[in-house]
Structures are given as C-alpha cells and as structure tokens.
Amino acid sequence: MKKILVTGGAGFIGSHLCEKLLNEGNEVISLDNYFTGNKKNIIHLIDNPYFEIIRHDVTMPFFIEVDEIYNLACPASPIHYQYNGIKTIKTSVMGAINMLGLAKRINAKILQASTSEVYGDPKVHPQKEDYWGHVNPIGIRSCYDEGKRCAETLFMEYHNQNNINIKIIRIFNTYGTRMHPNDGRVVSNFIVQALKNKDITIFGTGQQTRSFQYIDDLVTGMQKMMNTDDGFTGPVNIGNPNEFTIINLAKKVIDLTGSKSKLVFKPLPEDDPVQRQPDISLAKEKLNWEPKINLEEGLIKTIKYFERELRN
Ligand code: NAD
Ligand code: UDP
C-alpha cells in the first residue's frame, strides 16, 4: 500500500484517479481548493478509511508525508482558467514549486499533469514530444499555456539540480463522467445542449480538430507513467490519436442523443488551435499504453451520465 497525494483531487480527472488508486488498495489524500472541483465528485469515497479530503490551495506551501504526488490542481477549461489569469499562472507555477519542494523534502515521486496546450497552435502535425510548440506568450490562453510550460521547466530543473524523481505527461483533450455541466469544454457543452434540445454552439467554422480521449484511458496512462523506471522523466503524450473536426463531433452527439438541436455558429475565440493530434509512439514504447475506448463508446457513457445529472 502506498500513500498518495492527489492535488486537484475533487476535479474531473482527479476524482477518477483517487477512486482508482483507492480501489487498488492505496491510501489517498485529495487536496483541492474547490475552484472548479466539487466535493460531490468524491463524496462516495469518504466512507473508505484510507481516503482523506483536505481543503487547501496549492499556491500555499503544504506539508505531509507521502510516497507519491500527482499534481493536477489547475483549472482546465478555457472559461475557467481565463476567469482569473493571474491566479491560473500562480496555481501552475507556485503550485509546482510548492509540490516539488514537498517532493524534495520527503523524497517522493511526483507526476505533473501537463497539457497538449504546451504545443499551442501547432505547426507540426501530429504533435511529438520533441516539438517545442507555437504559443502566444501574451494572448488569452497564455496564462494556462505558459503556466504549464513554466511548470514543466520547474519539474526538469528540480530533477536536474536535486535529482527529484519526476514524471511529466502531456494530456490531450479528455472527456467523460463527472465533468461539470457548466464546465465549458466542447464535449460537455455539446452533450448538455443536445440533451436540452438547445442550439449547439460551434465556434468558428467547426473545421478545427481535436483528438478526444476517454477518462478511463487517461487514468491508466497516468498510473503507468508513475510506475516507469526511476530516471525516466518524459514528457510523454497521453491522448487518443483519433482526430475529429468539431462539426463532426457535434453531428455525432446529435446522432447519439437523438436530439432536435440545430447547429449555430459563434465567433472563434482568439488563438484557438486549428488542429491537434497526439503522436503516441513514446507512450506505446515506454509505458506499453494505448487508448482502448473509441469516441462513440466514450460518448455513450458520458451521455448517460449527463442524462442522470440533468434529471437531478
Ligand atoms: P478540473 O477543473 O475538473 O480539475 C482541476 C481541479 O483543480 C479542480 O478540482 C479545482 O478545484 C482544483 N484547483 C484549481 N486550482 C487550485 C488551487 N490553486 N489549489 C488547489 N486546487 C486547485 O479539470 P481537469 O480536467 O480534471 O484537469 C485536471 C488537470 O489535468 C489540470 O492540471 C489540467 O490542466 C490537466 N489537463 C486536463 C485536460 C483535459 O482535457 N481534461 C487536458 C490537459 C491537461
Ligand atoms: N468549442 C466549440 N463550442 C463550444 C466549446 C468549444 O466549438 O461550445 C470549440 C473550441 O473553440 C475549440 C474546441 O471546441 O476549437 C475544443 O474546445 P475546448 O474548450 O473543449 O478545449 P481546447 O480548446 O482547450 O482544446
């Protein structure tokens, strides 16, 4: 049994990770400030005597004895991370410094939830880990993109200078159960709009692409990365290479829900990446991992979840 700290543990990804780690017999501590997360996501776990919930902000130092740290604390949806850009940068950068300092002090292994956004609006397709990216340092997405890039730099510096056992994964668009109905990201927006027979909001022409990964595949990938040999730091892309245009995603959601919704076109947000697809050769080679759940299968599970949520 390991003792594991999950920052952002009450969020969409964090709650799934906490649940899986507990089911595998570990002791798990969720740390969260509930900015975008919700106790509802982890309430079903509190009867487990090996689960602990702590309200804390990662921008402040935190001390605990654990074997492993998964650092997930950070708002991930553009509407949420842009709400207070300065706080988003502090969460990424000071959060990384505080968690790396903790890892150094207690000699724990630490994994950073980085993002495909470090590639910005990529000029290389699909994106491999050795691509440096194409990021606007002063645009509306910069607080998130540059915050996450700086966090990666901090992780590498702590590894190089202090020999901390670090792991970096770059997560590509992930969706699934426990996303908040007002999360604002595309999959949850389209499903909620379709289930309410409201207009589906396509930003721009809908010809931009994303590659969507189901939550269960991501959690497996994260754990496999944490369990790689000491000295292997990544970064490693974790995503599903199946690439879809946003308009095709909308059509698929309408099909699967049997909705009467119509497509409406809204302005494309500034710096919205045109295309995105992970090259996952490194994850296959080093983690023996690849996603198993295709978009239709994942969407069906997610639609069922939102149907229940909207009834309550
Ligand atoms: P989420 O918003 O559901 O979860 C983030 C969690 O972090 C929330 O519970 C929130 O309350 C908490 N949090 C935010 N700021 C905090 C702070 N200062 N102190 C403590 N807790 C704080 O988002 P998610 O989709 O679960 O994302 C989790 C992580 O994965 C994030 O770091 C995100 O950048 C990364 N990621 C997610 C995706 C994706 O598609 N879901 C893609 C790339 C990277
Ligand atoms: N998008 C959209 N309608 C929405 C929400 C998002 O067309 O209601 C588009 C958005 O402009 C982007 C894509 O869907 O091109 C993915 O957006 P999301 O916010 O989910 O993730 P990110 O842009 O960070 O990859």
PDB file of C-alpha atoms in Angstrom, residues 74-239:
ATOM      1  CA  CYS A  74      -5.302  23.796 -12.090  1.00  0.00           C
ATOM      2  CA  PRO A  75      -8.493  24.887 -13.844  1.00  0.00           C
ATOM      3  CA  ALA A  76      -8.508  23.278 -17.302  1.00  0.00           C
ATOM      4  CA  SER A  77     -11.465  24.744 -19.174  1.00  0.00           C
ATOM      5  CA  PRO A  78     -10.702  27.999 -21.065  1.00  0.00           C
ATOM      6  CA  ILE A  79     -13.641  29.884 -19.462  1.00  0.00           C
ATOM      7  CA  HIS A  80     -12.395  28.917 -16.001  1.00  0.00           C
ATOM      8  CA  TYR A  81      -8.666  29.464 -16.470  1.00  0.00           C
ATOM      9  CA  GLN A  82      -9.332  32.821 -18.155  1.00  0.00           C
ATOM     10  CA  TYR A  83     -11.615  33.966 -15.308  1.00  0.00           C
ATOM     11  CA  ASN A  84      -8.549  34.996 -13.277  1.00  0.00           C
ATOM     12  CA  GLY A  85      -5.457  34.552 -15.441  1.00  0.00           C
ATOM     13  CA  ILE A  86      -3.058  35.706 -12.718  1.00  0.00           C
ATOM     14  CA  LYS A  87      -4.413  33.077 -10.335  1.00  0.00           C
ATOM     15  CA  THR A  88      -4.074  30.441 -13.078  1.00  0.00           C
ATOM     16  CA  ILE A  89      -0.386  31.302 -13.505  1.00  0.00           C
ATOM     17  CA  LYS A  90       0.141  31.253  -9.716  1.00  0.00           C
ATOM     18  CA  THR A  91      -1.577  27.858  -9.489  1.00  0.00           C
ATOM     19  CA  SER A  92       0.634  26.350 -12.196  1.00  0.00           C
ATOM     20  CA  VAL A  93       3.914  27.969 -11.192  1.00  0.00           C
ATOM     21  CA  MET A  94       3.714  28.381  -7.402  1.00  0.00           C
ATOM     22  CA  GLY A  95       1.755  25.121  -7.188  1.00  0.00           C
ATOM     23  CA  ALA A  96       4.602  23.338  -8.996  1.00  0.00           C
ATOM     24  CA  ILE A  97       7.232  24.987  -6.750  1.00  0.00           C
ATOM     25  CA  ASN A  98       5.333  24.040  -3.585  1.00  0.00           C
ATOM     26  CA  MET A  99       4.711  20.450  -4.654  1.00  0.00           C
ATOM     27  CA  LEU A 100       8.276  19.989  -5.946  1.00  0.00           C
ATOM     28  CA  GLY A 101       9.604  21.432  -2.680  1.00  0.00           C
ATOM     29  CA  LEU A 102       7.470  18.931  -0.803  1.00  0.00           C
ATOM     30  CA  ALA A 103       8.663  16.054  -3.041  1.00  0.00           C
ATOM     31  CA  LYS A 104      12.270  17.108  -2.396  1.00  0.00           C
ATOM     32  CA  ARG A 105      11.813  17.298   1.358  1.00  0.00           C
ATOM     33  CA  ILE A 106      10.100  13.905   1.694  1.00  0.00           C
ATOM     34  CA  ASN A 107      11.829  12.187  -1.237  1.00  0.00           C
ATOM     35  CA  ALA A 108       8.539  11.419  -3.035  1.00  0.00           C
ATOM     36  CA  LYS A 109       7.967  10.642  -6.689  1.00  0.00           C
ATOM     37  CA  ILE A 110       5.962  13.405  -8.412  1.00  0.00           C
ATOM     38  CA  LEU A 111       3.917  13.463 -11.632  1.00  0.00           C
ATOM     39  CA  GLN A 112       2.887  16.665 -13.400  1.00  0.00           C
ATOM     40  CA  ALA A 113      -0.366  16.847 -15.371  1.00  0.00           C
ATOM     41  CA  SER A 114       0.905  18.949 -18.255  1.00  0.00           C
ATOM     42  CA  THR A 115      -1.055  19.528 -21.421  1.00  0.00           C
ATOM     43  CA  SER A 116      -1.134  19.444 -25.209  1.00  0.00           C
ATOM     44  CA  GLU A 117      -1.524  23.239 -24.861  1.00  0.00           C
ATOM     45  CA  VAL A 118       2.263  23.462 -24.479  1.00  0.00           C
ATOM     46  CA  TYR A 119       2.250  22.916 -28.286  1.00  0.00           C
ATOM     47  CA  GLY A 120      -0.032  25.973 -28.700  1.00  0.00           C
ATOM     48  CA  ASP A 121      -1.454  26.310 -32.223  1.00  0.00           C
ATOM     49  CA  PRO A 122       0.910  23.655 -33.587  1.00  0.00           C
ATOM     50  CA  LYS A 123       2.764  23.966 -36.862  1.00  0.00           C
ATOM     51  CA  VAL A 124       3.792  20.294 -36.705  1.00  0.00           C
ATOM     52  CA  HIS A 125       1.144  17.600 -37.072  1.00  0.00           C
ATOM     53  CA  PRO A 126       0.672  15.207 -35.305  1.00  0.00           C
ATOM     54  CA  GLN A 127       2.485  16.537 -32.237  1.00  0.00           C
ATOM     55  CA  LYS A 128       5.511  14.636 -30.927  1.00  0.00           C
ATOM     56  CA  GLU A 129       7.155  15.344 -27.596  1.00  0.00           C
ATOM     57  CA  ASP A 130      10.257  16.889 -29.228  1.00  0.00           C
ATOM     58  CA  TYR A 131       8.168  19.658 -30.861  1.00  0.00           C
ATOM     59  CA  TRP A 132       8.737  22.919 -28.942  1.00  0.00           C
ATOM     60  CA  GLY A 133       5.352  24.371 -29.774  1.00  0.00           C
ATOM     61  CA  HIS A 134       3.885  27.580 -31.131  1.00  0.00           C
ATOM     62  CA  VAL A 135       2.480  29.514 -28.193  1.00  0.00           C
ATOM     63  CA  ASN A 136       1.421  33.161 -27.990  1.00  0.00           C
ATOM     64  CA  PRO A 137       3.027  34.459 -24.764  1.00  0.00           C
ATOM     65  CA  ILE A 138       0.549  37.365 -24.380  1.00  0.00           C
ATOM     66  CA  GLY A 139      -2.805  36.054 -25.615  1.00  0.00           C
ATOM     67  CA  ILE A 140      -5.947  34.956 -23.779  1.00  0.00           C
ATOM     68  CA  ARG A 141      -4.751  31.330 -23.498  1.00  0.00           C
ATOM     69  CA  SER A 142      -1.226  32.283 -22.336  1.00  0.00           C
ATOM     70  CA  CYS A 143      -1.939  32.181 -18.584  1.00  0.00           C
ATOM     71  CA  TYR A 144      -2.643  28.471 -18.971  1.00  0.00           C
ATOM     72  CA  ASP A 145      -0.221  27.526 -21.773  1.00  0.00           C
ATOM     73  CA  GLU A 146       2.771  29.445 -20.403  1.00  0.00           C
ATOM     74  CA  GLY A 147       1.944  28.492 -16.804  1.00  0.00           C
ATOM     75  CA  LYS A 148       2.052  24.833 -17.788  1.00  0.00           C
ATOM     76  CA  ARG A 149       5.239  25.339 -19.839  1.00  0.00           C
ATOM     77  CA  CYS A 150       6.929  27.006 -16.864  1.00  0.00           C
ATOM     78  CA  ALA A 151       5.767  24.139 -14.613  1.00  0.00           C
ATOM     79  CA  GLU A 152       7.446  21.656 -16.987  1.00  0.00           C
ATOM     80  CA  THR A 153      10.653  23.715 -16.793  1.00  0.00           C
ATOM     81  CA  LEU A 154      10.484  23.696 -12.978  1.00  0.00           C
ATOM     82  CA  PHE A 155       9.996  19.926 -12.945  1.00  0.00           C
ATOM     83  CA  MET A 156      13.059  19.426 -15.158  1.00  0.00           C
ATOM     84  CA  GLU A 157      15.164  21.837 -13.047  1.00  0.00           C
ATOM     85  CA  TYR A 158      14.252  20.072  -9.806  1.00  0.00           C
ATOM     86  CA  HIS A 159      15.148  16.789 -11.467  1.00  0.00           C
ATOM     87  CA  ASN A 160      18.463  18.040 -12.835  1.00  0.00           C
ATOM     88  CA  GLN A 161      19.546  20.018  -9.767  1.00  0.00           C
ATOM     89  CA  ASN A 162      18.073  17.950  -6.940  1.00  0.00           C
ATOM     90  CA  ASN A 163      17.623  14.550  -8.549  1.00  0.00           C
ATOM     91  CA  ILE A 164      13.875  14.539  -7.779  1.00  0.00           C
ATOM     92  CA  ASN A 165      12.080  11.582  -9.339  1.00  0.00           C
ATOM     93  CA  ILE A 166       9.743  13.456 -11.703  1.00  0.00           C
ATOM     94  CA  LYS A 167       7.282  12.336 -14.393  1.00  0.00           C
ATOM     95  CA  ILE A 168       5.652  14.675 -16.925  1.00  0.00           C
ATOM     96  CA  ILE A 169       2.631  13.743 -19.031  1.00  0.00           C
ATOM     97  CA  ARG A 170       1.069  15.955 -21.688  1.00  0.00           C
ATOM     98  CA  ILE A 171      -2.646  15.263 -21.604  1.00  0.00           C
ATOM     99  CA  PHE A 172      -4.738  15.754 -24.768  1.00  0.00           C
ATOM    100  CA  ASN A 173      -8.464  16.666 -24.667  1.00  0.00           C
ATOM    101  CA  THR A 174     -10.119  14.286 -22.219  1.00  0.00           C
ATOM    102  CA  TYR A 175     -13.836  13.889 -21.504  1.00  0.00           C
ATOM    103  CA  GLY A 176     -16.110  11.613 -19.516  1.00  0.00           C
ATOM    104  CA  THR A 177     -18.331  11.210 -16.484  1.00  0.00           C
ATOM    105  CA  ARG A 178     -18.092  13.778 -13.645  1.00  0.00           C
ATOM    106  CA  MET A 179     -17.448  16.702 -15.978  1.00  0.00           C
ATOM    107  CA  HIS A 180     -19.456  19.635 -14.657  1.00  0.00           C
ATOM    108  CA  PRO A 181     -22.491  20.543 -16.824  1.00  0.00           C
ATOM    109  CA  ASN A 182     -21.135  24.132 -16.885  1.00  0.00           C
ATOM    110  CA  ASP A 183     -17.529  23.055 -17.441  1.00  0.00           C
ATOM    111  CA  GLY A 184     -17.496  24.946 -20.752  1.00  0.00           C
ATOM    112  CA  ARG A 185     -15.374  22.476 -22.707  1.00  0.00           C
ATOM    113  CA  VAL A 186     -16.667  21.230 -26.011  1.00  0.00           C
ATOM    114  CA  VAL A 187     -17.814  17.668 -25.220  1.00  0.00           C
ATOM    115  CA  SER A 188     -19.806  18.596 -22.110  1.00  0.00           C
ATOM    116  CA  ASN A 189     -21.232  21.729 -23.799  1.00  0.00           C
ATOM    117  CA  PHE A 190     -22.456  19.762 -26.831  1.00  0.00           C
ATOM    118  CA  ILE A 191     -23.951  16.899 -24.803  1.00  0.00           C
ATOM    119  CA  VAL A 192     -25.779  19.214 -22.384  1.00  0.00           C
ATOM    120  CA  GLN A 193     -27.055  21.375 -25.273  1.00  0.00           C
ATOM    121  CA  ALA A 194     -28.201  18.268 -27.196  1.00  0.00           C
ATOM    122  CA  LEU A 195     -29.978  16.751 -24.192  1.00  0.00           C
ATOM    123  CA  LYS A 196     -31.845  20.033 -23.646  1.00  0.00           C
ATOM    124  CA  ASN A 197     -32.631  20.334 -27.399  1.00  0.00           C
ATOM    125  CA  LYS A 198     -30.889  23.723 -27.346  1.00  0.00           C
ATOM    126  CA  ASP A 199     -28.693  25.146 -30.118  1.00  0.00           C
ATOM    127  CA  ILE A 200     -25.257  23.527 -30.382  1.00  0.00           C
ATOM    128  CA  THR A 201     -22.665  26.305 -30.295  1.00  0.00           C
ATOM    129  CA  ILE A 202     -19.929  25.771 -32.882  1.00  0.00           C
ATOM    130  CA  PHE A 203     -17.090  28.245 -32.518  1.00  0.00           C
ATOM    131  CA  GLY A 204     -15.718  29.351 -35.908  1.00  0.00           C
ATOM    132  CA  THR A 205     -16.479  27.095 -38.889  1.00  0.00           C
ATOM    133  CA  GLY A 206     -16.134  23.906 -36.842  1.00  0.00           C
ATOM    134  CA  GLN A 207     -13.358  22.698 -39.159  1.00  0.00           C
ATOM    135  CA  GLN A 208     -10.775  22.899 -36.334  1.00  0.00           C
ATOM    136  CA  THR A 209      -9.848  19.474 -34.967  1.00  0.00           C
ATOM    137  CA  ARG A 210      -9.271  17.867 -31.593  1.00  0.00           C
ATOM    138  CA  SER A 211      -8.459  14.269 -30.598  1.00  0.00           C
ATOM    139  CA  PHE A 212     -10.686  13.123 -27.753  1.00  0.00           C
ATOM    140  CA  GLN A 213      -9.647  10.660 -25.095  1.00  0.00           C
ATOM    141  CA  TYR A 214     -11.991   8.929 -22.624  1.00  0.00           C
ATOM    142  CA  ILE A 215     -11.159   9.427 -18.934  1.00  0.00           C
ATOM    143  CA  ASP A 216     -10.507   5.735 -18.108  1.00  0.00           C
ATOM    144  CA  ASP A 217      -7.748   5.501 -20.735  1.00  0.00           C
ATOM    145  CA  LEU A 218      -6.082   8.617 -19.322  1.00  0.00           C
ATOM    146  CA  VAL A 219      -6.104   7.338 -15.723  1.00  0.00           C
ATOM    147  CA  THR A 220      -4.445   4.083 -16.816  1.00  0.00           C
ATOM    148  CA  GLY A 221      -1.819   6.064 -18.743  1.00  0.00           C
ATOM    149  CA  MET A 222      -1.113   8.315 -15.753  1.00  0.00           C
ATOM    150  CA  GLN A 223      -0.574   5.352 -13.454  1.00  0.00           C
ATOM    151  CA  LYS A 224       1.641   3.584 -15.986  1.00  0.00           C
ATOM    152  CA  MET A 225       3.764   6.727 -16.256  1.00  0.00           C
ATOM    153  CA  MET A 226       4.079   6.996 -12.467  1.00  0.00           C
ATOM    154  CA  ASN A 227       5.278   3.377 -12.405  1.00  0.00           C
ATOM    155  CA  THR A 228       8.020   3.752 -15.050  1.00  0.00           C
ATOM    156  CA  ASP A 229      11.651   3.231 -14.043  1.00  0.00           C
ATOM    157  CA  ASP A 230      13.343   5.911 -11.957  1.00  0.00           C
ATOM    158  CA  GLY A 231      15.158   8.341 -14.224  1.00  0.00           C
ATOM    159  CA  PHE A 232      12.519   8.283 -16.984  1.00  0.00           C
ATOM    160  CA  THR A 233      11.015  11.764 -16.771  1.00  0.00           C
ATOM    161  CA  GLY A 234       9.075  12.179 -20.001  1.00  0.00           C
ATOM    162  CA  PRO A 235       7.386  14.336 -21.168  1.00  0.00           C
ATOM    163  CA  VAL A 236       5.062  11.744 -22.685  1.00  0.00           C
ATOM    164  CA  ASN A 237       1.891  12.468 -24.681  1.00  0.00           C
ATOM    165  CA  ILE A 238      -1.216  10.767 -23.298  1.00  0.00           C
ATOM    166  CA  GLY A 239      -4.111  11.076 -25.706  1.00  0.00           C
TER     167      GLY A 239
END
